[in-house]
Amino acid sequence: MNIAPLDPPARLLMGPGPISAYPSVLRAMSSPLIGQYDPFMTATMTETQELYRQVWATSNDATLLIDGTSRAGIEAAIVSLVKPGDRVLVPVFGRFGHLLAEIAERALAEVHTIEVEWGQVVPVSAIEEAIVRVKPHLLALVQGDTSTTMNQPLDEVGELCAKHGVLFYTDATASLGGNEFDADAWGIDAATAGLQKCLGGPSGSAPITLSDRAVEVIRSRKRIEAGIREEGDESSPDFIRSNYFDLGMILDYWGPRRLNHHTEATSMLYAARECARVMLTEGRSAVIDRHRVAGAAMLAGVEGLGLTVFGDVAHKMNNVVAVEIPEGLPGDEARGALLEDFGIEIGTSFGPLHGRVWRIGTMGANARKDTVLTTLAALEAVLRRYGVSVPAGGGVEAAADVFAASSVREAM
Amino acid sequence: MNIAPLDPPARLLMGPGPISAYPSVLRAMSSPLIGQYDPFMTATMTETQELYRQVWATSNDATLLIDGTSRAGIEAAIVSLVKPGDRVLVPVFGRFGHLLAEIAERALAEVHTIEVEWGQVVPVSAIEEAIVRVKPHLLALVQGDTSTTMNQPLDEVGELCAKHGVLFYTDATASLGGNEFDADAWGIDAATAGLQKCLGGPSGSAPITLSDRAVEVIRSRKRIEAGIREEGDESSPDFIRSNYFDLGMILDYWGPRRLNHHTEATSMLYAARECARVMLTEGRSAVIDRHRVAGAAMLAGVEGLGLTVFGDVAHKMNNVVAVEIPEGLPGDEARGALLEDFGIEIGTSFGPLHGRVWRIGTMGANARKDTVLTTLAALEAVLRRYGVSVPAGGGVEAAADVFAASSVREAM
């Protein structure tokens, strides 16, 4: 049987993620496999935990990877922390707030939501008011929601949760690595992410970090599966309703007991380690700053093309911008032209924003001057072809000015 | 910060899996990423489904990948097919039967098991007797259990299940690709696997196939998450208690509706596609035959070294053999010497067999003459160093004879 080898087309991925991975991450994934308990394997797992402690800015011992996409990390956190009937509060400011609520509902939690209009973040006062009213066991709050590009401020929320005795979980899938994140300083009990956004890798591995308080809740629900259970391994009646996402067992697999659970996805571990290595080698704050500058340049660029930016720009993530599709322009067709003629992908939108905005990302490997300027030049050409009146070179120039000002600042 | 690039040691993985991947699978994973809805991406997903229909020997439309390790596939099948309170029957003949029972228990099924001694398979008559007695909704049966090396015959079980109106799920993680498997002819309703055994890839993607009857059960539990739910998308009260493993939503993501669920793990999709391509290019039955010959050679080889093989050899999987550790030999230390001095990994064991047998695999890329002979030569050297009296060259010669006889047969 004749089946052609895989041969993906050249693409510059400037959407809300997944984005083009760092070349060294792709190379790391082609490294030879090793055995599950090979000393090199366990050492690589331990080293990767240490690297991700730095990525998350935490000293949490319980810092590891979940084998699955970012929503696997979310589900692992929620089903392990929440028993059926527990109250969960979810402030919703975009699609991924709905997802957290949905996953908590599937875990049979009593879910309470508060919502703000898409394009806004949730005022901390509204979160406090709801905490006092609902008295939740867990607050589940998205940090960066790509559906609206908003970046929810978290720095005051942990203190609130501590004051009211609430566990604080945040989904940092879209934001980690491109925006400030400070797990310990912000009092976060559990946070999860994915590689396919600012970390510059493929989807399929979900970094997670858990505070001691979160680990205590998880340990109280301990159950070790038959087949590897030993004397003294009692099963809790409140056992976690998933084996794959039982963080207690996963912690025992990553921890010194090395109790067999799944077979770690070796190539994804390699990818995750390399994503962290790239970030920490360049410098954590330097990478976040690179995202800040590239995001500011893209924002200036689309405005320089005369386009309107959606949402509360003061609370936008660094790594993605939503731009309103000009009146009368067939948005998906224009996106298709950008892909077909320039090999550049930008994003469509979900729910209330579908057909109304495009989402343009500048993240991970693609938070760079050349990718930003190339995208703006191509976008200008496509807009003009569709009859939109655009200032010639207005996008590229405005963005280049941002990069120039930033390098002047750096040189000072 | 200075962090060394990843540099795994050279290893020949001859354990019960994970094993050394096919080089072309590793190369496929370093291919550039593409967007989630790029025409190439959706075409690659569709093509991969078609390739896996051939791997499974099925015409099931619902043939796809779960993003996670093999146990993610198992949990997706069980939580999607089994409601709380449903009766599940699990014949147990090794560790992975316990795992199926465990996952069904976490899903709050009423779980019934029947057990045979490790090293045996379950007589079909015992399965029928239990089906009649228990009247289960689902029979969950491991095909190949690496913990004992046994290969449970499945060819008569589907008919039994059909006769008694029982759904039939099988876990083919360890066996698929190296042993006969005939999803449609055997009347299987759901089957899952992983890449890290006979398919010759890394852990982290779980192929799954579902009969129309299984899909019907899943569809009856339909729930589409808020945020992408549309008018007419009613939620069933029996909704699946997991979002990540909701096969209904995953089917809608892989199907023509392309409803957003997770972000497909692109590099693992590339790996899965390449695993299937390697198998189907060489020829499905040729690959199974290669496993049969390599397994027979390894069996003859360890016997040629004077070692005793564990279990019912007539029902052994082609791709793994369990050998009793000679009396008085420190098994784990000798395995360590094989790894340290020859770069060859063989496996330890779980539960009642721990310290009693080693498990030696011949699967995927390593179901080859050179890997079998090299492993036997190295094992002989290690055994001799530990004072075991072994016939000089007895392992290599016996194995080489099997390969020679096989190529004579082929030439005829």
Coordinates of N, CA and C in Angstrom, one line a residue, chain B residues 1-198:
Chain B
M1 N 20.3 31.8 32.2 CA 20.3 30.5 32.8 C 20.7 29.5 31.8
N2 N 21.6 28.6 32.2 CA 22.1 27.6 31.3 C 21.6 26.2 31.6
I3 N 20.8 25.7 30.7 CA 20.2 24.4 30.8 C 20.6 23.6 29.6
A4 N 21.1 22.4 29.8 CA 21.7 21.6 28.7 C 20.5 21.2 27.8
P5 N 20.8 21.1 26.5 CA 19.8 20.6 25.6 C 19.5 19.1 25.9
L6 N 18.3 18.6 25.6 CA 18.0 17.2 25.8 C 18.9 16.3 25.1
D7 N 19.4 15.3 25.7 CA 20.3 14.3 25.1 C 20.2 12.9 25.7
P8 N 19.1 12.3 25.3 CA 18.9 10.9 25.9 C 20.0 9.9 25.5
P9 N 20.3 9.0 26.4 CA 21.3 8.0 26.1 C 20.8 7.0 25.1
A10 N 21.7 6.3 24.4 CA 21.4 5.3 23.4 C 20.8 4.1 24.2
R11 N 19.6 3.7 23.8 CA 18.9 2.6 24.4 C 18.2 1.7 23.4
L12 N 18.4 0.4 23.5 CA 17.6 -0.5 22.8 C 16.5 -1.0 23.7
L13 N 15.2 -0.6 23.4 CA 14.2 -0.9 24.4 C 13.5 -2.2 24.1
M14 N 13.8 -3.3 24.8 CA 13.3 -4.6 24.6 C 12.5 -5.1 25.8
G15 N 11.8 -4.1 26.4 CA 10.9 -4.4 27.5 C 9.5 -4.6 27.0
P16 N 8.5 -4.6 27.9 CA 7.1 -4.8 27.5 C 6.5 -3.5 27.0
G17 N 7.3 -2.5 26.6 CA 6.8 -1.2 26.1 C 6.8 -0.2 27.2
P18 N 7.1 1.1 26.9 CA 7.4 1.6 25.6 C 8.6 1.0 25.0
I19 N 8.7 1.0 23.6 CA 9.8 0.5 22.9 C 10.4 1.6 22.0
S20 N 11.6 1.3 21.5 CA 12.2 2.3 20.6 C 11.2 2.5 19.4
A21 N 10.9 3.8 19.1 CA 10.0 4.1 18.0 C 10.7 3.9 16.7
Y22 N 9.8 3.7 15.6 CA 10.4 3.7 14.3 C 11.0 5.1 14.0
P23 N 12.2 5.1 13.4 CA 12.8 6.4 13.2 C 11.9 7.4 12.4
S24 N 11.1 6.9 11.5 CA 10.3 7.8 10.7 C 9.1 8.4 11.5
V25 N 8.8 7.7 12.6 CA 7.8 8.2 13.5 C 8.4 9.4 14.3
L26 N 9.6 9.2 14.7 CA 10.3 10.3 15.4 C 10.4 11.5 14.5
R27 N 10.8 11.3 13.3 CA 11.0 12.4 12.3 C 9.6 13.1 12.0
A28 N 8.6 12.3 11.9 CA 7.2 12.9 11.7 C 6.9 13.9 12.8
M29 N 7.3 13.6 14.0 CA 6.9 14.5 15.1 C 7.6 15.8 15.1
S30 N 8.7 15.9 14.3 CA 9.4 17.2 14.2 C 8.9 18.0 13.0
S31 N 7.8 17.6 12.4 CA 7.2 18.3 11.3 C 6.5 19.6 11.9
P32 N 6.6 20.7 11.1 CA 6.0 21.9 11.6 C 4.5 21.8 12.0
L33 N 4.0 22.6 12.9 CA 2.6 22.5 13.3 C 1.8 23.3 12.3
I34 N 0.5 23.0 12.3 CA -0.4 23.7 11.4 C -1.6 24.1 12.3
G35 N -2.5 24.9 11.8 CA -3.6 25.4 12.5 C -4.7 24.3 12.7
Q36 N -5.5 24.5 13.7 CA -6.5 23.4 14.1 C -7.5 23.2 13.0
Y37 N -7.9 24.2 12.3 CA -8.9 24.0 11.2 C -8.3 24.3 9.8
D38 N -7.0 24.2 9.8 CA -6.3 24.3 8.5 C -6.8 23.1 7.6
P39 N -7.1 23.4 6.3 CA -7.6 22.3 5.5 C -6.6 21.0 5.6
F40 N -5.3 21.3 5.7 CA -4.4 20.2 5.8 C -4.6 19.4 7.1
M41 N -4.9 20.1 8.1 CA -5.1 19.5 9.4 C -6.3 18.6 9.4
T42 N -7.4 19.1 9.0 CA -8.6 18.3 9.0 C -8.5 17.2 8.0
A43 N -7.8 17.4 6.9 CA -7.6 16.3 5.9 C -6.7 15.2 6.5
T44 N -5.7 15.6 7.3 CA -4.8 14.7 8.0 C -5.6 13.9 9.0
M45 N -6.5 14.5 9.7 CA -7.3 13.8 10.7 C -8.2 12.8 10.0
T46 N -8.8 13.2 8.9 CA -9.7 12.3 8.2 C -8.9 11.1 7.6
E47 N -7.7 11.4 7.1 CA -6.9 10.4 6.5 C -6.4 9.4 7.6
T48 N -6.1 9.9 8.7 CA -5.6 9.1 9.8 C -6.8 8.1 10.3
Q49 N -8.0 8.6 10.3 CA -9.1 7.8 10.6 C -9.2 6.6 9.7
E50 N -9.0 6.9 8.4 CA -9.1 5.9 7.4 C -8.0 4.8 7.6
L51 N -6.8 5.3 7.9 CA -5.6 4.4 8.1 C -5.9 3.5 9.3
Y52 N -6.5 4.0 10.3 CA -6.7 3.2 11.5 C -7.9 2.3 11.3
R53 N -8.8 2.6 10.4 CA -9.8 1.6 10.1 C -9.1 0.3 9.5
Q54 N -8.1 0.5 8.8 CA -7.4 -0.7 8.2 C -6.6 -1.3 9.4
V55 N -6.0 -0.5 10.2 CA -5.2 -1.1 11.4 C -6.1 -2.0 12.2
W56 N -7.3 -1.5 12.5 CA -8.3 -2.2 13.3 C -9.1 -3.3 12.6
A57 N -9.0 -3.3 11.2 CA -9.8 -4.2 10.4 C -11.3 -3.9 10.7
T58 N -11.7 -2.7 10.4 CA -13.1 -2.3 10.7 C -13.6 -1.3 9.6
S59 N -14.9 -1.3 9.5 CA -15.4 -0.2 8.6 C -16.1 0.8 9.5
N60 N -15.9 0.7 10.8 CA -16.5 1.7 11.8 C -16.2 3.1 11.4
D61 N -17.2 3.9 11.1 CA -17.0 5.3 10.9 C -16.3 6.0 12.1
A62 N -16.7 5.6 13.3 CA -16.2 6.2 14.5 C -14.9 5.6 14.9
T63 N -13.8 5.9 14.1 CA -12.5 5.5 14.4 C -11.6 6.7 14.4
L64 N -11.0 6.9 15.6 CA -10.2 8.2 15.8 C -9.2 8.0 16.8
L65 N -8.7 9.1 17.3 CA -7.6 9.1 18.4 C -8.1 9.9 19.6
I66 N -7.8 9.4 20.8 CA -8.0 10.1 22.0 C -6.6 10.8 22.4
D67 N -6.6 12.0 22.8 CA -5.4 12.7 23.1 C -5.0 12.4 24.5
G68 N -4.2 11.4 24.7 CA -3.7 11.0 26.0 C -3.0 9.6 25.8
T69 N -2.6 9.1 26.9 CA -2.0 7.8 26.8 C -3.0 6.7 26.7
S70 N -2.6 5.4 26.6 CA -3.5 4.4 26.3 C -4.6 4.3 27.4
R71 N -4.3 4.6 28.6 CA -5.4 4.5 29.6 C -6.4 5.7 29.5
A72 N -6.0 6.7 28.8 CA -7.0 7.8 28.4 C -8.0 7.2 27.5
G73 N -7.6 6.4 26.5 CA -8.5 5.7 25.6 C -9.5 4.8 26.4
I74 N -8.9 4.0 27.3 CA -9.7 3.1 28.1 C -10.8 3.9 28.9
E75 N -10.4 4.9 29.5 CA -11.3 5.7 30.3 C -12.4 6.4 29.4
A76 N -12.0 6.9 28.3 CA -13.0 7.5 27.4 C -14.0 6.5 27.0
A77 N -13.6 5.2 26.6 CA -14.5 4.2 26.2 C -15.5 3.9 27.4
I78 N -14.9 3.6 28.5 CA -15.7 3.2 29.7 C -16.7 4.2 30.2
V79 N -16.2 5.5 30.4 CA -17.1 6.5 30.9 C -18.2 6.9 29.9
S80 N -17.8 6.7 28.6 CA -18.8 7.1 27.6 C -19.9 6.0 27.4
L81 N -19.5 4.8 27.7 CA -20.4 3.7 27.4 C -21.2 3.3 28.7
V82 N -20.7 3.6 29.9 CA -21.2 3.1 31.1 C -21.8 4.2 32.0
K83 N -23.1 4.1 32.3 CA -23.7 5.1 33.3 C -23.5 4.6 34.7
P84 N -23.5 5.5 35.7 CA -23.5 5.0 37.1 C -24.6 3.9 37.3
G85 N -24.2 2.9 37.9 CA -25.2 1.8 38.2 C -25.2 0.7 37.1
D86 N -24.7 1.0 35.9 CA -24.7 -0.1 34.9 C -23.8 -1.2 35.4
R87 N -24.2 -2.4 35.0 CA -23.4 -3.6 35.3 C -22.3 -3.8 34.3
V88 N -21.1 -4.0 34.8 CA -19.9 -4.2 33.9 C -19.2 -5.5 34.4
L89 N -19.0 -6.4 33.4 CA -18.3 -7.6 33.7 C -16.8 -7.6 33.2
V90 N -15.9 -7.8 34.1 CA -14.5 -7.8 33.7 C -13.8 -9.1 34.1
P91 N -13.5 -9.9 33.1 CA -12.7 -11.1 33.3 C -11.2 -10.6 33.5
V92 N -10.6 -11.0 34.6 CA -9.3 -10.5 35.0 C -8.3 -11.7 34.8
F93 N -7.2 -11.4 34.0 CA -6.1 -12.4 34.0 C -4.8 -11.8 34.1
G94 N -4.8 -10.5 34.7 CA -3.5 -9.8 34.9 C -3.8 -8.4 35.4
R95 N -2.8 -7.6 35.5 CA -3.0 -6.3 36.0 C -4.0 -5.4 35.3
F96 N -4.0 -5.6 34.0 CA -4.8 -4.6 33.2 C -6.3 -4.9 33.3
G97 N -6.6 -6.2 33.6 CA -8.0 -6.4 33.9 C -8.4 -5.7 35.2
H98 N -7.5 -5.7 36.2 CA -7.8 -4.9 37.4 C -8.0 -3.4 37.0
L99 N -7.2 -2.9 36.0 CA -7.4 -1.5 35.7 C -8.7 -1.2 35.0
L100 N -9.2 -2.1 34.2 CA -10.5 -1.9 33.6 C -11.6 -1.9 34.7
A101 N -11.5 -2.8 35.6 CA -12.4 -2.9 36.7 C -12.4 -1.6 37.5
E102 N -11.2 -1.1 37.8 CA -10.9 0.1 38.6 C -11.6 1.3 37.9
I103 N -11.3 1.4 36.6 CA -11.9 2.6 35.8 C -13.4 2.5 35.8
A104 N -14.0 1.3 35.7 CA -15.4 1.2 35.7 C -16.0 1.5 37.1
E105 N -15.2 1.1 38.2 CA -15.6 1.5 39.5 C -15.6 3.0 39.7
R106 N -14.6 3.6 39.2 CA -14.6 5.1 39.3 C -15.8 5.7 38.6
A107 N -16.2 5.1 37.5 CA -17.4 5.6 36.8 C -18.7 5.2 37.5
L108 N -18.6 4.6 38.7 CA -19.7 4.2 39.5 C -20.6 3.1 38.9
A109 N -19.9 2.3 38.1 CA -20.6 1.1 37.6 C -20.7 0.0 38.7
E110 N -21.6 -0.9 38.5 CA -21.7 -2.1 39.3 C -20.7 -3.1 38.7
V111 N -19.6 -3.3 39.3 CA -18.5 -4.1 38.6 C -18.5 -5.5 39.1
H112 N -18.5 -6.5 38.2 CA -18.3 -7.9 38.5 C -17.1 -8.4 37.8
T113 N -16.3 -9.1 38.6 CA -15.1 -9.7 38.0 C -15.1 -11.2 38.1
I114 N -14.5 -11.9 37.1 CA -14.1 -13.3 37.3 C -12.6 -13.3 37.1
E115 N -11.9 -14.2 37.8 CA -10.4 -14.2 37.7 C -9.9 -15.5 37.4
V116 N -8.8 -15.6 36.7 CA -8.0 -16.8 36.5 C -6.6 -16.5 37.0
E117 N -5.9 -17.5 37.3 CA -4.5 -17.4 37.8 C -3.7 -16.6 36.7
W118 N -2.7 -15.8 37.2 CA -1.8 -15.1 36.3 C -1.0 -16.2 35.4
G119 N -1.0 -15.9 34.1 CA -0.3 -16.9 33.3 C -1.2 -17.7 32.4
Q120 N -2.6 -17.5 32.7 CA -3.6 -18.3 32.0 C -4.5 -17.2 31.3
V121 N -5.3 -17.7 30.3 CA -6.3 -16.9 29.7 C -7.7 -17.4 30.3
V122 N -8.7 -16.6 30.0 CA -10.0 -17.0 30.6 C -10.8 -17.8 29.6
P123 N -11.2 -19.0 30.0 CA -12.0 -19.9 29.1 C -13.2 -19.2 28.6
V124 N -13.6 -19.3 27.3 CA -14.8 -18.6 26.8 C -16.0 -19.1 27.6
S125 N -16.0 -20.4 28.0 CA -17.1 -20.9 28.7 C -17.3 -20.2 30.0
A126 N -16.2 -19.8 30.7 CA -16.3 -19.1 31.9 C -16.9 -17.7 31.7
I127 N -16.5 -17.1 30.6 CA -17.1 -15.8 30.2 C -18.6 -15.9 30.0
E128 N -19.0 -16.9 29.2 CA -20.4 -17.1 29.0 C -21.2 -17.3 30.3
E129 N -20.7 -18.1 31.1 CA -21.3 -18.4 32.4 C -21.5 -17.1 33.2
A130 N -20.5 -16.3 33.2 CA -20.6 -15.0 34.0 C -21.6 -14.1 33.3
I131 N -21.6 -14.0 32.0 CA -22.5 -13.2 31.3 C -24.0 -13.5 31.6
V132 N -24.2 -14.8 31.6 CA -25.6 -15.3 31.9 C -26.0 -14.9 33.3
R133 N -25.0 -15.1 34.2 CA -25.2 -14.8 35.7 C -25.4 -13.3 36.0
V134 N -24.5 -12.5 35.4 CA -24.4 -11.1 35.8 C -25.3 -10.2 34.9
K135 N -25.6 -10.7 33.7 CA -26.3 -9.9 32.7 C -25.8 -8.4 32.6
P136 N -24.5 -8.3 32.2 CA -23.9 -7.0 32.2 C -24.4 -6.2 31.0
H137 N -24.2 -4.9 31.2 CA -24.4 -3.9 30.1 C -23.2 -4.0 29.2
L138 N -22.0 -4.1 29.8 CA -20.8 -4.1 29.1 C -19.8 -5.2 29.6
L139 N -19.2 -5.9 28.6 CA -18.1 -6.8 28.9 C -16.8 -6.0 28.6
A140 N -16.0 -5.9 29.6 CA -14.7 -5.2 29.3 C -13.6 -6.2 29.5
L141 N -12.8 -6.5 28.4 CA -11.9 -7.6 28.4 C -10.6 -7.2 27.7
V142 N -9.5 -7.4 28.4 CA -8.2 -7.1 27.9 C -7.9 -8.1 26.8
Q143 N -7.3 -7.7 25.7 CA -6.8 -8.7 24.8 C -5.4 -9.2 25.2
G144 N -4.4 -8.3 25.1 CA -3.1 -8.7 25.5 C -2.7 -8.0 26.8
D145 N -2.4 -8.8 27.9 CA -2.1 -8.2 29.1 C -0.5 -8.4 29.3
T146 N 0.2 -7.3 29.2 CA 1.7 -7.4 29.3 C 2.1 -7.9 30.7
S147 N 1.3 -7.7 31.7 CA 1.7 -8.1 33.0 C 2.0 -9.6 33.1
T148 N 1.3 -10.4 32.2 CA 1.4 -11.9 32.2 C 1.9 -12.4 30.8
T149 N 1.8 -11.5 29.8 CA 2.1 -11.8 28.4 C 1.0 -12.6 27.7
M150 N -0.1 -12.8 28.4 CA -1.2 -13.6 27.8 C -2.0 -12.9 26.8
N151 N -2.5 -13.6 25.8 CA -3.3 -13.1 24.7 C -4.6 -13.7 24.7
Q152 N -5.6 -13.1 25.3 CA -6.9 -13.6 25.4 C -7.6 -13.8 24.1
P153 N -8.0 -15.1 23.7 CA -8.8 -15.3 22.5 C -10.1 -14.5 22.5
L154 N -10.3 -13.7 21.4 CA -11.5 -12.9 21.4 C -12.5 -13.3 20.3
D155 N -12.1 -14.2 19.4 CA -12.9 -14.5 18.2 C -14.2 -15.0 18.5
E156 N -14.4 -15.7 19.6 CA -15.8 -16.2 19.9 C -16.6 -15.3 20.9
V157 N -15.9 -14.3 21.4 CA -16.6 -13.6 22.5 C -17.6 -12.6 21.9
G158 N -17.4 -12.0 20.8 CA -18.3 -11.1 20.2 C -19.7 -11.7 19.9
E159 N -19.6 -12.9 19.4 CA -20.9 -13.6 19.1 C -21.7 -13.9 20.4
L160 N -20.9 -14.3 21.5 CA -21.6 -14.4 22.8 C -22.3 -13.2 23.2
C161 N -21.5 -12.0 23.1 CA -22.1 -10.8 23.6 C -23.3 -10.4 22.8
A162 N -23.2 -10.6 21.5 CA -24.4 -10.3 20.6 C -25.6 -11.1 21.0
K163 N -25.3 -12.4 21.3 CA -26.4 -13.3 21.7 C -27.1 -12.8 23.0
H164 N -26.3 -12.3 23.9 CA -26.9 -11.9 25.2 C -27.1 -10.4 25.3
G165 N -27.0 -9.7 24.2 CA -27.2 -8.3 24.2 C -26.3 -7.5 25.1
V166 N -25.0 -7.8 25.0 CA -24.0 -7.2 25.9 C -23.1 -6.4 25.0
L167 N -22.7 -5.1 25.4 CA -21.7 -4.4 24.6 C -20.4 -5.0 24.9
F168 N -19.5 -5.0 23.9 CA -18.2 -5.7 24.0 C -17.1 -4.7 23.8
Y169 N -16.4 -4.4 24.9 CA -15.2 -3.5 24.8 C -13.9 -4.3 25.0
T170 N -12.9 -4.0 24.2 CA -11.6 -4.7 24.5 C -10.5 -3.7 24.5
D171 N -9.5 -3.9 25.4 CA -8.3 -3.1 25.5 C -7.2 -3.8 24.7
A172 N -6.8 -3.3 23.6 CA -5.8 -3.9 22.7 C -4.5 -3.2 22.8
T173 N -4.3 -2.4 23.9 CA -3.1 -1.6 24.0 C -1.8 -2.3 23.6
A174 N -1.6 -3.5 24.3 CA -0.4 -4.2 24.2 C -0.3 -5.1 23.0
S175 N -1.4 -5.4 22.4 CA -1.5 -6.4 21.3 C -1.6 -5.9 19.9
L176 N -2.3 -4.8 19.8 CA -2.7 -4.3 18.4 C -1.4 -4.1 17.6
G177 N -1.4 -4.7 16.4 CA -0.3 -4.4 15.5 C 0.7 -5.6 15.5
G178 N 0.6 -6.4 16.5 CA 1.6 -7.5 16.6 C 0.9 -8.8 16.7
N179 N -0.4 -8.8 16.8 CA -1.2 -10.1 16.9 C -2.4 -9.9 16.1
E180 N -3.1 -11.0 15.8 CA -4.3 -10.9 15.0 C -5.3 -10.0 15.8
F181 N -6.0 -9.1 15.0 CA -7.1 -8.3 15.6 C -8.0 -8.1 14.5
D182 N -9.3 -8.3 14.7 CA -10.3 -8.2 13.6 C -11.6 -7.7 14.1
A183 N -11.6 -6.4 14.3 CA -12.7 -5.7 15.0 C -14.1 -6.1 14.5
D184 N -14.3 -6.0 13.2 CA -15.6 -6.3 12.7 C -15.9 -7.8 12.7
A185 N -15.0 -8.6 12.3 CA -15.2 -10.1 12.2 C -15.5 -10.6 13.6
W186 N -14.8 -10.0 14.6 CA -15.0 -10.5 16.0 C -16.2 -9.8 16.8
G187 N -16.9 -8.9 16.1 CA -18.0 -8.3 16.7 C -17.7 -7.4 17.9
I188 N -16.7 -6.7 17.8 CA -16.2 -5.8 18.9 C -16.9 -4.4 18.8
D189 N -17.5 -3.9 19.9 CA -18.2 -2.7 19.9 C -17.3 -1.5 20.2
A190 N -16.2 -1.7 20.9 CA -15.3 -0.6 21.2 C -13.9 -1.3 21.5
A191 N -12.9 -0.6 21.0 CA -11.6 -1.1 21.2 C -10.6 0.1 21.3
T192 N -9.7 0.0 22.2 CA -8.7 1.1 22.3 C -7.3 0.5 22.4
A193 N -6.3 1.4 22.1 CA -4.9 1.0 22.1 C -4.0 2.2 22.4
G194 N -2.8 2.0 22.3 CA -1.8 3.1 22.4 C -0.8 2.9 21.3
L195 N 0.1 3.8 21.2 CA 1.1 3.7 20.1 C 2.4 3.0 20.6
Q196 N 2.6 2.9 21.9 CA 3.9 2.6 22.4 C 4.3 1.2 22.5
K197 N 3.4 0.3 21.9 CA 3.7 -1.1 21.9 C 4.0 -1.5 20.4
C198 N 3.2 -2.4 19.9 CA 3.5 -2.9 18.5 C 3.4 -1.9 17.4

